[in-house]
Amino acid sequence: MTPRRILVTSALPYANGPIHLGHLVEYLQTDIWVRFQKLRGNQCIYVCADDTHGTAIMISAKKAGVKEEEFIAKMSEEHQRDFAGFGIEFDNYGSTHSEENRVLCHEVWAALLEAGLIKEKDVTQLFDPVAGTFLADRFVKGTCPNCKSPNQYGDNCDKCNATYSPTDLIDPVSALSGATPELRTATHLFVELEQLREFLIEWTQSGEHLQPEVANYLKGHFLSNPLRDWDISRPGPYFGFEIPGYPDHYWYVWFDAPIGYMASTQQWCDRHGEEFDTWWRDPETEIHHFIGKDITYFHTLFWPGMLKSAGFNLPTKVHIHGFLTVAGEKMSKSKGTFIKAETYLKHLDPAYLRYYYASKLGPRLDDLDLNFEEFQNKVNADLVGKVINIASRCAKLVHKTGLSATYPEDGGLFAAGAKLGEEIAAAYENCDFAKATRLIMELADAANLYVDTQTPWKLAKDPDQAQQLQDVCTVTLNLFRQIVVYLAPVLPRLAQRTRELLHAPLASWNESQTPQAGTPVAEFKHLMKRIDPKDILAMIDDSKEPEAKALEAGDKTATAAAHHPADSAEPLLAEPLAPECSIDDFAKVDLRVARVLAAVEVPDARKLLKLTLSLGGEETRTVFAGIKAAYQPERLVGRLVIMVANLAPRQMKFGLSEGMVTAAGAGGTEVFLLSPDEGARPGHRVH
RNA sequence: GGGACCGUAGCUCAAUGGUUAGAGCAGGGGACUCAUAAUCCCUUGGUUGCAGGUUCGAGUCCUGCCGGUCCUACCA
């Protein structure tokens, strides 16, 4: 079979934050797949790059007080260090802020113009005169035009769920500078995707390039109606590439990011004397993108559209995976489950995570849960207890003699393992690593059973049985070697150590098909350590934010830490101070202490709890509060809260709300109700 | 509000429409003692989310509910 030529990419990590365990699902999945392809003898290169453009980078660089170029250079260095730490081996790691990328952006752009896909439209947006930049929706806050709730984001209100344009906000404030934004109109450039509709339907629905659920999703979600024009330009100032012929207009980050795949390939080609066109214009070449489900539509509609229009190869397959949850929930900084790659590596062997993810990754888009108990059990039981144990039981017994000169009779065990190889390979190819590892563990079980029935430890006591002992160990170590070949894409370091132990090349999948004999066996050293649960706990503790740690230390001791807490600046940055107001303004708001008499869930409401509040005596109020995600109703009953007692009643979908309870926090599960100190009684006014 | 996906043992997952729904881990019992408290054997555990339908036959296909995840929102 002639080797395939395969180009593989992972999504470009945004140069705005560190790599964490969520990112690693994708990079490990891709790395395993690439290593598998290489092991099979295919020509395969894995390219990636940092995604460096856009408003968020500008803001972060500003906050850090450095130039964008400096900021992204440091980030790229950290990313590459973390990836290397996990054994993720890129053939080239570039940056979207590279000359190669700029040149390719120009080329694609020219092709889109040529194809008549570009059109201009005026867009009116809020502009921050202090920061000197246009404001994306999430950078504008103000009062909801519908329900008058303050501090709502630019495009929708999480109090009343209304949607609107940021220009409709009452008293809008820039989240960047706190300034009042003004309306400005600028020309934007759009790609008329609708022109590519026929092609996109054919490409997405052919059944070859996408997982079936993704094809369905696109069909139901986008392709059944006219495709909206895609806004691919941003007026300056913007960190990115300027668009030729449009001074002070820049390509939107999602335009140049996927072109970064090509730019990174270009760099690889330059270093290896290869032709770029071999990889992006030769239809014999396969292109495989690995991405998360959140960026599906960029990679399955815009990107193929751009490639098609510019005459490049289309992706052979887009492999889409789900998200990582930790202990069944989204990663959380306060719970210590937002674990950075760097933190993990300080405490644990990367092989553990490579194997654990592999054992749970299927070909579909299901989310993957990291459960620490399972993580420990699985790694210790499968890798150390089953796989490593095979070598550990026999290697010492043949260190002096080496393997038998010819491979002995083994009852067909090795041949059966060799035969299973095709099934394992098919599972890898199909990204069903869970199946691959399951099959491999069957082989490990068979090998351990073989050792049990052959009792080499008994043979070792009888000098007359020396040949028999050597033969049993030769079989066992060959079964081990076969398993290590199959696991090599997942566990390259184990392969490396086994290479030294058995003097086996372990460079090709084919080695799983023929046994090895007559070779020396090195002194046995532990190939992998068991996971110590203490290390997991230390890693979690290390991942907690300082405030959360102080809280956990307990009420009595927390005060000591709380005197000088290392409070992060993040909350204030997320929501800058409101414009100054007078004491009279404040006096208009009548805040009262109230007791929660009843709290019930509202059927059908996603965020609301219905509260009955007492202001003392017979005076009660019904309030709908958006705190369902943060509080269990039964735990609220009886407690005191601070309510806005003179707020105009508001008719909501589920009934009349006669006030508002006060709470701090970002929303969602991050909601913290205010309550008075001991002694306050319902009806007391807050001054 | 719309859409996509998911729901199988305590947990993680299998099962081309075809025997009595299977593995691993965890739990219980035993064996072994070479091996990193590893391994091997036996074993407990299920109304396949619920209700209908199609079929000789449904975990699997269809419809409707319920629950979860994600994507989107004067769109789909």
Tab-separated table of C-alpha atoms (C1' of nucleotides) in Angstrom, chain B residues 1-64:
chain	number	residue	atom	x	y	z
B	1	G	C1'	-38.195	30.591	21.270
B	2	G	C1'	-35.524	27.473	17.458
B	3	G	C1'	-31.846	23.695	16.424
B	4	A	C1'	-28.159	19.527	17.122
B	5	C	C1'	-26.640	15.741	20.210
B	6	C	C1'	-27.052	12.617	24.463
B	7	G	C1'	-29.960	9.472	28.215
B	8	U	C1'	-28.081	1.500	28.910
B	9	A	C1'	-25.496	-1.628	36.063
B	10	G	C1'	-23.191	2.739	41.651
B	11	C	C1'	-19.303	5.093	37.795
B	12	U	C1'	-17.204	5.124	32.555
B	13	C	C1'	-18.843	2.920	28.298
B	14	A	C1'	-20.120	-1.533	24.484
B	15	A	C1'	-24.010	-3.903	21.730
B	16	U	C1'	-24.704	-4.361	11.396
B	17	G	C1'	-33.198	-4.351	13.682
B	18	G	C1'	-32.069	-10.823	15.490
B	19	U	C1'	-29.977	-16.021	21.314
B	20	U	C1'	-30.937	-14.823	27.978
B	21	A	C1'	-28.538	-6.496	26.842
B	22	G	C1'	-22.377	-7.129	27.619
B	23	A	C1'	-17.169	-5.182	29.370
B	24	G	C1'	-13.859	-2.346	32.651
B	25	C	C1'	-13.780	0.055	37.353
B	26	A	C1'	-16.112	0.036	42.120
B	27	G	C1'	-18.644	-3.876	45.766
B	28	G	C1'	-18.628	-9.309	47.734
B	29	G	C1'	-16.057	-14.280	48.008
B	30	G	C1'	-11.841	-17.336	46.930
B	31	A	C1'	-6.754	-18.600	44.752
B	32	C	C1'	-1.729	-17.135	44.104
B	33	U	C1'	2.618	-14.715	46.186
B	34	C	C1'	6.872	-13.580	40.388
B	35	A	C1'	5.137	-8.433	40.079
B	36	U	C1'	4.651	-1.027	41.822
B	37	A	C1'	-1.170	-3.859	47.648
B	38	A	C1'	0.016	-5.972	41.236
B	39	U	C1'	-2.422	-10.857	38.926
B	40	C	C1'	-6.034	-15.019	38.248
B	41	C	C1'	-10.956	-17.406	39.177
B	42	C	C1'	-15.993	-16.921	40.886
B	43	U	C1'	-19.860	-13.430	42.080
B	44	U	C1'	-23.731	-9.354	43.286
B	45	G	C1'	-25.749	-5.648	40.238
B	46	G	C1'	-30.693	-3.717	34.624
B	47	U	C1'	-38.524	-2.096	33.934
B	48	U	C1'	-32.070	0.215	28.332
B	49	G	C1'	-35.392	8.131	31.070
B	50	C	C1'	-41.181	7.785	30.372
B	51	A	C1'	-45.542	6.734	27.138
B	52	G	C1'	-47.207	5.157	22.630
B	53	G	C1'	-46.338	3.237	17.519
B	54	U	C1'	-43.998	0.293	13.248
B	55	U	C1'	-42.179	-4.955	13.085
B	56	C	C1'	-42.418	-12.020	13.344
B	57	G	C1'	-38.711	-9.415	16.470
B	58	A	C1'	-36.861	-2.654	19.127
B	59	G	C1'	-31.540	-0.514	23.577
B	60	U	C1'	-31.446	0.205	18.117
B	61	C	C1'	-36.517	2.790	13.625
B	62	C	C1'	-40.971	6.598	14.145
B	63	U	C1'	-44.046	10.135	17.284
B	64	G	C1'	-44.792	12.686	21.822
